[in-house]
């Protein structure tokens, strides 16, 4: 089972490496959205908004990346092959989503402190921001995998994906932005971080099964 | 017992049974809603803080309860359809969604109207209103997913997965929103102080909720009948029923 | 009990609707070792739908598919471990080389030697292109790679949906020979195809006609 996960992980990373332009799109999107906020709000007003801006931007760019999660696999028929192997599908999907997270979310997290400083987030909140993103973005990926599995192959699939996934992402957004905000105000953010961690465990344990069921339906 | 469930799940049997039951629920709902509407408007005393403005709770609170209740009914039906592959259960889930969305919309609209005298604004980012709004998005997503899949069997199963994911998330979203609003604005105005509410205020509220429930049952049964007819349009009993053969 | 343990794929009483059109009903299919099942029918008769039902990707409106007497939904892992499916799409990643594609797909089924994979590609006539990204191969060459995946998988049950599509005469003959060889070694083959090449006339064939 572990070797199957390793195979999937290696293949996805290799594919992402050969198509690195595709993997870089969410990152650019993240930067652009973050830049839009100061332009729309005006620099003097930014003060307390940094964590909210970063989280909304992270949520939107993870959504953008999710749209492509299963699309290519559906179109070239390799999803059928993946579903028809001896291995349990949820396990394969865990590896699949993990690879997706490594490629699309991790660079974004590494870039986030830089953008945070540009948005006037106090330096003491940076560690919390990183930790919150590390805990929160995998949850977004696992929730989003269910949505992507349901909508891939439908007309208007991308718009539908946003409609399905964004409401479910609300708790992550609330706890993530709040944790960062609390740290910025010198409060103790551990409560929100624990809640983020429990959301991660919940989505990690249930999400792959829901995504597997959704994939089987979408393949019919 | 097994035979009873088996018969209930057979479309022609259910179609006839629902046709008989639906009007009964409808009449009970009409009596209860008119009666408790009257009691809420004239019999219950005015609130000592809000005066007559509070009377909107007789619509707002039951519809907010129903909005959640219908989601749970929908998810339960979806789970039954998914696990035991009962087509009728999928028809029930499909018929629930627009009803639940309407209740949610009603709760939002009345909440917003109530907000005008209470907070002086049509929209306040209050925890309950916000989580109702997100619930409306969940219903909208469910209906949009169903609408964009042509094949009924596939639409059934896909939307059932979504309903189950949603029902796990509804409490999480609800409590996270409450947590969020308690941090942002301190204690909000509590709309319904449970212990201090007068009996004459509470009784119409409960009968009204029951009336809403009966209304839901009546409309749901009628909708499921329509849904069953459409899904079984090639079956012999429908053709006989409609005089096609 | 001995009967149940034999490799045998049965489909009982299948019924499938597409919208308001019934593609088939009361359909029985049985695949046994050494005898090929040939599914034929006009375009739109439901050949691909039937293949997808047989491998468990789709479910019929009525009826069931069993592997060794058990419904395939119950023995999914065991059944899929014995199965190689060639869909009408090749199922290859265009950014990976032919060898990498095979290594992944076969590696998920069982541990395979690199030599086996290369040998499979060689005998399919695409050995020279083994290290090229599949993107650079022609449609016929991709079909050969996809077929090499089936042969390298060491599966007992082959479900082949239009295996001769895009293949030239030499490729068709190769696929036919390989299928014959698989049947002779006690393998099971279900094939959906418009017509069979003459090389397969030597095989024992059970015909299922749709439409």
XYZ file of C-alpha atoms in Angstrom:
676
model
C 0.000 0.000 0.000
C 2.810 2.373 0.894
C 4.639 1.445 -2.279
C 1.488 2.205 -4.262
C 1.303 5.622 -2.629
C 4.963 6.186 -3.422
C 4.376 5.265 -7.060
C 1.500 7.718 -7.374
C 3.447 10.443 -5.627
C 6.490 9.936 -7.830
C 4.436 9.951 -11.002
C 2.537 13.108 -10.090
C 5.681 14.969 -9.104
C 7.389 13.903 -12.307
C 4.407 15.080 -14.350
C 4.326 18.386 -12.497
C 8.042 18.831 -13.071
C 7.617 18.290 -16.815
C 4.752 20.762 -16.893
C 6.095 23.249 -14.390
C 4.398 26.161 -16.131
C 1.047 24.688 -15.175
C 2.130 24.277 -11.575
C 3.304 27.884 -11.392
C -0.070 29.341 -12.409
C -1.699 29.188 -8.940
C 1.367 30.835 -7.475
C 1.185 33.749 -9.893
C -2.550 33.978 -9.274
C -1.907 34.161 -5.532
C 0.524 37.029 -5.996
C -1.757 38.945 -8.333
C -4.828 38.640 -6.115
C -2.798 39.776 -3.129
C -1.620 42.769 -5.122
C -5.171 43.689 -6.081
C -6.265 44.329 -2.519
C -3.895 47.242 -1.745
C -4.799 48.706 -5.134
C -8.520 48.491 -4.402
C -8.433 49.453 -0.731
C -5.634 52.003 -0.724
C -2.446 51.542 1.283
C -3.439 53.384 4.489
C -6.372 51.065 5.150
C -4.413 47.841 4.948
C -3.382 47.621 8.590
C -5.565 44.826 9.996
C -6.598 43.241 6.720
C -3.386 41.382 5.880
C -4.372 37.982 7.272
C -7.810 38.093 5.674
C -6.383 39.117 2.318
C -3.784 36.346 2.388
C -6.309 33.690 3.322
C -8.848 34.691 0.704
C -6.082 34.767 -1.909
C -4.819 31.354 -0.780
C -8.339 29.919 -0.896
C -8.967 31.241 -4.412
C -5.671 30.043 -5.800
C -6.116 26.587 -4.289
C -9.519 26.531 -6.004
C -7.903 27.476 -9.285
C -5.401 24.653 -8.943
C -8.082 22.134 -7.959
C -9.910 22.615 -11.194
C -7.073 20.834 -12.983
C -6.662 18.111 -10.341
C -8.461 15.319 -12.212
C -9.232 16.944 -15.569
C -6.281 15.607 -17.559
C -6.692 12.140 -16.034
C -10.314 12.041 -17.122
C -9.566 13.190 -20.637
C -6.749 10.760 -21.444
C -8.408 7.798 -19.748
C -5.730 7.260 -17.119
C -8.304 7.783 -14.363
C -10.057 4.612 -15.512
C -6.777 2.756 -15.212
C -6.161 4.165 -11.732
C -9.631 3.136 -10.552
C -9.204 -0.379 -11.966
C -6.032 -1.308 -10.098
C -5.791 -3.722 -7.234
C -5.086 -0.881 -4.787
C -7.832 0.751 -2.699
C -8.829 3.961 -4.421
C -8.977 6.186 -1.296
C -5.339 5.363 -0.530
C -4.286 6.271 -4.067
C -6.229 9.501 -3.770
C -4.458 10.447 -0.551
C -1.176 10.271 -2.443
C -2.702 12.078 -5.400
C -3.966 14.966 -3.262
C -0.723 15.088 -1.306
C 1.245 15.457 -4.529
C -1.163 18.140 -5.656
C -0.681 19.991 -2.383
C 3.106 19.749 -2.622
C 3.055 21.234 -6.096
C 0.350 23.853 -5.850
C 0.127 24.904 -2.189
C 3.607 24.519 -0.747
C 5.259 27.166 -2.967
C 2.415 29.480 -2.074
C 3.007 28.931 1.622
C 6.709 29.631 1.208
C 5.904 32.860 -0.572
C 3.249 33.956 1.920
C 5.580 35.529 4.547
C 7.037 37.812 1.908
C 3.607 39.002 0.824
C 2.553 39.259 4.469
C 5.369 41.681 5.189
C 4.412 43.696 2.130
C 0.882 43.881 3.534
C 2.141 45.234 6.886
C 1.490 42.075 8.873
C 3.507 42.365 12.101
C 6.599 40.155 12.077
C 5.557 38.279 15.201
C 2.574 36.804 13.330
C 4.673 35.238 10.554
C 5.284 31.942 12.324
C 1.590 31.567 13.068
C 0.702 32.451 9.485
C 3.017 29.726 8.212
C 1.717 27.150 10.664
C -1.908 28.042 9.948
C -1.338 27.767 6.206
C 0.465 24.447 6.668
C -2.502 23.102 8.607
C -5.252 24.739 6.600
C -4.296 24.331 2.949
C -4.214 20.497 2.994
C -7.772 20.602 4.338
C -8.731 22.809 1.415
C -7.119 20.293 -0.938
C -8.988 17.336 0.555
C -12.356 19.118 0.554
C -11.635 20.393 -2.919
C -10.742 16.905 -4.176
C -14.318 15.816 -3.486
C -15.642 18.815 -5.396
C -13.211 18.265 -8.259
C -14.169 14.586 -8.444
C -17.831 15.546 -8.652
C -17.513 18.293 -11.255
C -14.754 17.100 -13.590
C -16.226 16.261 -16.964
C -19.352 18.377 -16.506
C -20.128 21.416 -18.563
C -19.583 24.566 -16.514
C -17.535 22.333 -14.229
C -15.169 25.059 -13.048
C -17.910 27.476 -11.979
C -19.730 24.645 -10.290
C -16.577 23.625 -8.436
C -16.370 27.082 -6.850
C -20.017 26.931 -5.836
C -19.588 23.508 -4.215
C -16.260 24.003 -2.499
C -16.228 27.592 -1.244
C -19.067 27.220 1.310
C -17.382 24.101 2.696
C -14.117 26.005 3.034
C -15.634 28.611 5.353
C -14.446 27.037 8.638
C -10.853 26.804 7.402
C -10.983 30.418 6.307
C -12.392 31.560 9.648
C -9.918 29.682 11.843
C -6.947 30.336 9.608
C -7.471 34.064 9.269
C -8.388 34.376 12.938
C -5.270 32.553 14.131
C -3.060 34.862 12.105
C -4.985 37.896 13.257
C -4.737 36.922 16.909
C -0.999 36.440 16.637
C -0.742 39.856 14.979
C -2.484 41.402 17.970
C -0.218 39.591 20.389
C -2.890 37.131 21.555
C -2.421 33.382 21.896
C -3.593 31.721 18.638
C -3.258 28.105 19.813
C -7.036 27.549 20.100
C -7.637 28.395 16.457
C -4.604 26.352 15.419
C -5.900 23.291 17.270
C -9.247 23.698 15.539
C -7.448 23.914 12.184
C -5.536 20.741 13.020
C -8.720 18.872 13.915
C -10.310 19.989 10.652
C -7.257 18.612 8.876
C -7.595 15.223 10.550
C -11.302 15.102 9.822
C -10.842 15.952 6.152
C -7.902 13.558 5.856
C -9.914 10.682 7.262
C -13.233 11.267 5.474
C -12.276 13.229 2.364
C -10.521 10.429 0.419
C -13.505 8.098 0.825
C -15.947 10.757 -0.346
C -13.641 11.650 -3.242
C -13.334 7.970 -4.221
C -17.110 7.559 -4.228
C -17.481 10.756 -6.237
C -14.870 9.631 -8.774
C -16.628 6.325 -9.358
C -19.864 8.191 -9.999
C -18.187 10.637 -12.375
C -16.547 7.851 -14.365
C -19.868 6.162 -15.170
C -41.344 -5.451 8.601
C -39.050 -6.109 5.677
C -42.071 -6.536 3.452
C -43.466 -3.208 4.629
C -40.298 -1.323 3.679
C -40.062 -3.183 0.423
C -43.604 -2.191 -0.478
C -43.051 1.389 0.595
C -40.060 1.652 -1.702
C -41.982 0.343 -4.705
C -42.864 3.386 -6.836
C -46.530 2.600 -7.711
C -47.340 1.779 -4.111
C -45.627 4.894 -2.831
C -47.288 6.973 -5.521
C -50.767 5.967 -4.362
C -49.936 6.211 -0.659
C -48.396 9.675 -1.053
C -51.415 10.789 -3.051
C -53.688 9.814 -0.173
C -51.518 11.265 2.599
C -50.497 14.562 1.035
C -53.891 16.366 1.372
C -54.191 15.328 5.020
C -50.845 16.865 5.854
C -51.873 19.891 3.829
C -55.058 20.460 5.809
C -53.367 19.960 9.185
C -50.660 22.407 8.078
C -53.219 24.989 6.982
C -55.138 24.793 10.262
C -51.985 24.932 12.391
C -50.350 27.756 10.446
C -53.475 29.944 10.375
C -54.239 29.184 14.039
C -50.771 29.831 15.375
C -50.407 32.842 13.097
C -53.468 34.315 14.715
C -52.265 33.367 18.199
C -48.820 34.795 17.534
C -50.197 38.071 16.259
C -53.004 38.702 18.746
C -52.824 36.318 21.699
C -49.129 36.457 22.602
C -48.187 39.556 24.599
C -45.787 42.116 23.097
C -42.142 41.729 24.073
C -41.074 44.169 26.789
C -37.971 45.191 24.819
C -38.932 44.801 21.187
C -42.660 45.520 21.315
C -44.519 44.006 18.397
C -41.427 43.616 16.225
C -40.605 40.292 17.821
C -43.717 38.691 16.302
C -41.769 37.901 13.155
C -40.142 35.024 15.048
C -43.286 33.028 14.319
C -42.093 32.827 10.744
C -38.366 33.293 11.193
C -37.595 30.670 13.820
C -39.672 27.804 12.336
C -38.220 28.390 8.893
C -34.685 28.468 10.305
C -35.341 25.170 12.091
C -36.880 23.694 8.986
C -33.956 24.771 6.816
C -31.652 22.555 8.887
C -34.199 19.782 9.334
C -34.780 19.511 5.580
C -31.046 19.265 4.969
C -30.834 16.352 7.390
C -33.835 14.666 5.733
C -32.220 15.192 2.339
C -28.884 13.760 3.443
C -30.573 10.776 5.113
C -32.559 10.017 1.974
C -29.396 10.421 -0.100
C -27.507 7.995 2.166
C -30.308 5.426 1.942
C -30.337 5.781 -1.830
C -26.582 5.478 -2.061
C -26.132 2.511 0.267
C -29.179 0.385 -0.524
C -29.579 1.666 -4.069
C -33.211 2.603 -3.568
C -34.302 4.895 -6.380
C -37.245 6.255 -4.432
C -34.902 7.604 -1.762
C -33.040 9.553 -4.430
C -36.343 10.984 -5.631
C -37.048 12.123 -2.062
C -33.618 13.758 -1.752
C -34.071 15.513 -5.080
C -37.450 16.869 -4.002
C -36.116 18.097 -0.660
C -33.574 20.534 -2.039
C -35.827 23.296 -3.449
C -38.016 23.120 -0.329
C -35.043 23.436 1.986
C -33.684 26.292 -0.060
C -37.052 28.072 0.176
C -37.148 27.685 3.953
C -33.590 28.981 4.140
C -34.499 31.940 1.979
C -37.551 32.657 4.129
C -35.442 32.534 7.279
C -32.933 34.938 5.723
C -35.589 37.342 4.470
C -37.494 37.472 7.757
C -34.232 37.711 9.694
C -33.215 40.650 7.584
C -36.600 42.367 8.005
C -36.373 41.774 11.730
C -32.895 43.267 11.730
C -34.192 46.639 10.571
C -35.990 47.564 13.852
C -33.529 45.572 15.991
C -30.156 46.712 14.715
C -31.267 49.571 12.458
C -29.864 47.829 9.393
C -31.192 45.335 6.881
C -28.172 43.092 7.191
C -26.058 42.414 10.226
C -23.220 39.875 10.190
C -24.904 37.967 12.943
C -23.838 34.362 13.478
C -27.202 32.758 12.758
C -27.952 34.846 9.688
C -24.468 34.217 8.315
C -24.680 30.482 8.769
C -28.158 30.493 7.175
C -26.619 32.293 4.226
C -23.925 29.629 3.873
C -26.616 26.962 4.146
C -28.361 28.650 1.218
C -25.105 28.343 -0.747
C -24.963 24.640 0.114
C -28.490 24.112 -1.191
C -27.649 26.138 -4.294
C -24.571 23.989 -4.942
C -26.602 20.808 -4.530
C -29.231 21.962 -6.997
C -26.659 23.291 -9.457
C -24.781 19.965 -9.432
C -27.999 18.047 -9.987
C -28.995 20.412 -12.756
C -25.771 20.017 -14.681
C -25.853 16.210 -14.929
C -28.267 14.920 -17.556
C -28.328 11.261 -16.598
C -30.697 10.873 -13.647
C -28.963 7.910 -12.053
C -25.602 9.671 -12.161
C -27.076 12.930 -10.895
C -28.629 10.995 -8.017
C -25.405 9.444 -6.895
C -23.219 12.521 -7.391
C -25.585 14.772 -5.489
C -25.950 12.146 -2.765
C -22.194 12.236 -2.160
C -22.383 16.018 -2.011
C -25.307 15.970 0.430
C -23.388 13.637 2.738
C -20.272 15.786 2.631
C -22.509 18.778 3.285
C -24.274 17.273 6.270
C -20.944 16.532 7.955
C -19.955 20.131 7.335
C -23.158 21.903 8.370
C -22.504 21.690 12.143
C -18.826 22.563 11.635
C -19.725 25.622 9.597
C -22.409 26.616 12.088
C -20.139 26.463 15.122
C -17.209 28.057 13.355
C -19.428 30.986 12.385
C -20.685 31.319 15.963
C -17.077 31.254 17.177
C -16.170 33.885 14.601
C -18.989 36.247 15.527
C -18.413 35.897 19.267
C -14.824 37.007 18.747
C -15.711 39.878 16.484
C -18.526 41.650 18.194
C -18.813 40.315 21.696
C -22.206 38.961 22.768
C -24.835 39.791 20.156
C -28.406 40.567 21.024
C -29.902 37.209 21.882
C -33.035 36.802 19.904
C -34.737 34.234 22.005
C -33.947 33.987 25.671
C -35.046 30.443 26.169
C -35.708 30.411 29.922
C -37.465 33.752 30.153
C -39.870 33.304 27.276
C -43.513 33.408 28.307
C -45.646 30.326 27.713
C -48.106 32.331 25.647
C -45.223 33.311 23.389
C -43.784 29.796 23.191
C -46.927 27.801 22.439
C -47.733 29.509 19.118
C -44.084 29.108 18.153
C -44.171 25.361 18.715
C -47.513 24.837 16.971
C -46.300 26.994 14.099
C -43.176 24.832 13.784
C -45.345 21.747 13.709
C -47.490 23.388 11.044
C -44.380 24.094 8.968
C -43.388 20.462 9.376
C -46.767 19.271 8.091
C -46.589 21.739 5.213
C -43.166 20.328 4.351
C -44.519 16.774 4.447
C -47.475 17.673 2.221
C -45.406 19.463 -0.405
C -42.620 16.891 -0.261
C -45.036 14.033 -0.923
C -46.578 15.926 -3.822
C -43.148 16.712 -5.288
C -41.932 13.123 -4.895
C -45.063 11.932 -6.754
C -44.171 14.188 -9.647
C -40.563 13.088 -9.522
C -41.558 9.389 -9.467
C -43.864 9.849 -12.452
C -41.091 11.450 -14.444
C -38.498 8.848 -13.510
C -40.780 5.888 -14.121
C -42.210 7.277 -17.347
C -41.272 4.107 -19.215
C -42.725 1.754 -16.619
C -45.936 -0.058 -17.372
C -47.846 1.228 -14.351
C -47.255 4.852 -15.319
C -48.384 4.199 -18.879
C -51.540 2.525 -17.619
C -52.101 5.310 -15.151
C -51.779 8.036 -17.728
C -53.827 6.115 -20.298
C -50.972 5.819 -22.753
C -51.466 2.109 -23.199
C -17.158 -25.138 -4.949
C -14.508 -26.090 -7.486
C -16.714 -24.473 -10.102
C -16.750 -21.242 -8.128
C -12.999 -21.042 -7.788
C -12.341 -21.267 -11.523
C -11.573 -18.050 -13.329
C -14.912 -17.166 -14.789
C -16.630 -13.885 -15.463
C -20.414 -13.969 -15.680
C -22.913 -11.230 -16.310
C -26.515 -12.081 -15.576
C -29.678 -10.485 -16.794
C -28.112 -7.129 -17.630
C -30.327 -4.239 -18.549
C -29.183 -0.756 -19.474
C -31.037 2.409 -20.388
C -29.590 5.467 -22.055
C -32.150 8.172 -21.425
C -35.376 6.830 -22.880
C -33.660 4.232 -25.038
C -33.066 0.702 -23.850
C -29.696 -0.517 -25.064
C -30.139 -4.108 -23.940
C -32.084 -6.289 -21.540
C -31.920 -9.906 -20.341
C -28.343 -9.998 -21.516
C -26.146 -12.862 -20.341
C -22.397 -12.933 -20.896
C -20.034 -15.656 -19.764
C -16.280 -15.574 -20.231
C -14.326 -18.780 -19.592
C -10.670 -19.619 -20.077
C -9.588 -20.447 -23.638
C -12.775 -19.089 -25.207
C -12.966 -15.506 -26.382
C -16.145 -13.487 -26.009
C -16.659 -11.229 -28.984
C -19.084 -8.359 -28.454
C -20.354 -6.957 -31.719
C -22.985 -4.465 -32.744
C -23.539 -1.280 -34.694
C -22.266 2.102 -33.535
C -24.271 3.210 -30.523
C -25.479 -0.311 -29.739
C -23.760 -0.144 -26.367
C -20.535 -2.092 -26.847
C -18.418 0.302 -24.808
C -21.158 0.627 -22.176
C -21.211 -3.163 -21.826
C -17.413 -3.311 -21.535
C -17.484 -0.674 -18.804
C -20.157 -2.631 -16.956
C -18.111 -5.831 -17.231
C -15.045 -4.225 -15.669
C -17.063 -2.511 -12.957
C -16.607 1.091 -14.055
C -20.319 1.469 -14.682
C -23.266 -0.276 -13.137
C -26.226 -1.678 -15.080
C -29.813 -0.695 -14.346
C -30.617 -4.323 -13.682
C -28.523 -7.438 -13.238
C -25.080 -8.108 -11.930
C -21.549 -9.052 -12.909
C -19.765 -11.813 -11.006
C -16.149 -12.934 -10.847
C -15.732 -16.544 -9.715
C -19.345 -16.459 -8.569
C -19.015 -13.382 -6.357
C -20.361 -9.965 -7.283
C -17.446 -7.857 -8.465
C -18.350 -5.056 -6.049
C -17.615 -7.445 -3.171
C -14.312 -8.819 -4.439
C -13.186 -5.611 -6.096
C -9.534 -5.753 -5.094
C -9.120 -9.426 -6.035
C -11.040 -8.963 -9.290
C -9.164 -5.858 -10.341
C -5.866 -7.562 -9.555
C -6.710 -10.117 -12.264
C -8.004 -7.559 -14.758
C -6.409 -5.638 -17.584
C -8.702 -3.174 -19.321
C -7.939 -1.522 -22.623
C -10.446 1.275 -22.958
C -11.214 3.159 -26.113
C -8.997 5.865 -24.689
C -5.421 4.723 -24.246
C -5.004 5.797 -20.646
C -1.455 6.995 -21.173
C 0.102 10.144 -19.749
C 1.439 12.113 -22.687
C 4.213 13.763 -20.696
C 5.641 10.443 -19.520
C 7.608 8.039 -21.650
C 6.063 4.748 -22.706
C 8.245 2.914 -20.219
C 7.311 5.229 -17.350
C 3.640 4.766 -18.164
C 3.967 1.004 -18.050
C 6.094 1.067 -14.930
C 3.385 3.010 -13.101
C 0.339 1.045 -14.264
C 1.887 -2.393 -13.869
C 3.668 -1.412 -10.673
C 0.327 -0.699 -9.021
C -0.769 -4.251 -9.812
C 2.334 -6.210 -8.827
C 6.057 -5.730 -8.684
C 7.442 -6.024 -12.201
C 10.905 -6.308 -13.648
C 12.121 -3.566 -15.954
C 13.075 -6.302 -18.462
C 9.509 -7.545 -18.679
C 8.250 -4.082 -19.517
C 10.892 -3.520 -22.168
C 10.189 -6.944 -23.636
C 6.481 -6.146 -23.826
C 7.187 -2.858 -25.600
C 9.690 -4.557 -27.930
C 7.267 -7.251 -28.984
C 4.579 -4.618 -29.538
C 6.958 -2.984 -31.980
C 7.496 0.210 -30.014
C 10.719 -0.771 -28.273
C 12.616 2.043 -30.000
C 10.195 4.621 -28.647
C 10.202 3.274 -25.100
C 11.997 6.300 -23.669
C 10.219 8.968 -25.687
C 7.358 10.951 -24.178
C 4.115 9.433 -25.438
C 3.219 12.876 -26.799
C 5.627 12.264 -29.688
C 4.111 8.929 -30.714
C 1.483 8.435 -33.410
C -2.044 7.265 -32.541
C -1.222 3.739 -33.702
C 1.986 3.639 -31.680
C 0.095 4.789 -28.588
C -2.393 2.003 -29.114
C 0.516 -0.429 -29.207
C 1.909 0.974 -25.970
C -1.510 0.649 -24.376
C -1.717 -2.938 -25.560
C 1.769 -3.615 -24.233
C 0.458 -2.487 -20.854
C -2.145 -5.240 -21.051
C 0.375 -7.925 -21.979
C 2.884 -6.820 -19.352
C 0.274 -6.761 -16.603
C 0.206 -10.582 -16.340
C -3.559 -10.358 -15.772
C -5.744 -13.381 -16.453
C -8.732 -11.434 -17.725
C -8.321 -9.074 -20.653
C -11.142 -6.687 -21.462
C -10.298 -5.103 -24.806
C -12.453 -2.328 -26.211
C -11.722 -1.883 -29.935
C -8.100 -3.085 -29.637
C -7.539 -2.789 -33.401
C -8.464 0.888 -33.615
C -5.727 2.955 -35.325
C -3.552 -0.125 -35.888
C -1.965 -1.000 -39.237
C -2.098 -4.515 -40.715
C 1.068 -5.585 -38.950
C -0.143 -4.236 -35.609
C -3.519 -5.928 -36.036
C -1.814 -9.243 -36.718
C 0.376 -8.799 -33.668
C -2.592 -8.097 -31.361
C -4.491 -11.054 -32.808
C -1.504 -13.396 -32.296
C -1.027 -12.193 -28.746
C -4.698 -12.670 -27.925
C -4.521 -16.216 -29.333
C -1.465 -16.928 -27.225
C -3.193 -15.616 -24.118
C -6.206 -17.836 -24.760
C -3.973 -20.874 -25.284
C -2.388 -20.268 -21.912
C -5.787 -20.417 -20.236
C -6.485 -16.708 -20.209
C -9.857 -14.999 -20.549
C -10.570 -12.413 -23.226
C -13.621 -10.249 -23.783
C -13.299 -8.106 -26.881
C -15.561 -5.471 -28.352
C -14.812 -4.997 -32.040
C -16.649 -4.382 -35.292
C -15.066 -7.330 -37.016
C -12.352 -9.795 -36.163
C -9.158 -10.057 -38.186
C -8.644 -13.389 -40.021
C -5.813 -14.337 -37.631
C -8.402 -14.853 -34.913
C -10.446 -17.364 -36.905
C -8.457 -20.088 -35.171
C -9.846 -19.084 -31.780
C -12.916 -20.450 -30.072
C -15.264 -17.490 -30.023
C -18.576 -16.882 -28.289
C -20.438 -14.038 -29.939
C -22.632 -11.516 -28.160
C -24.581 -9.312 -30.571
C -26.039 -6.062 -29.359
C -28.845 -4.060 -30.946
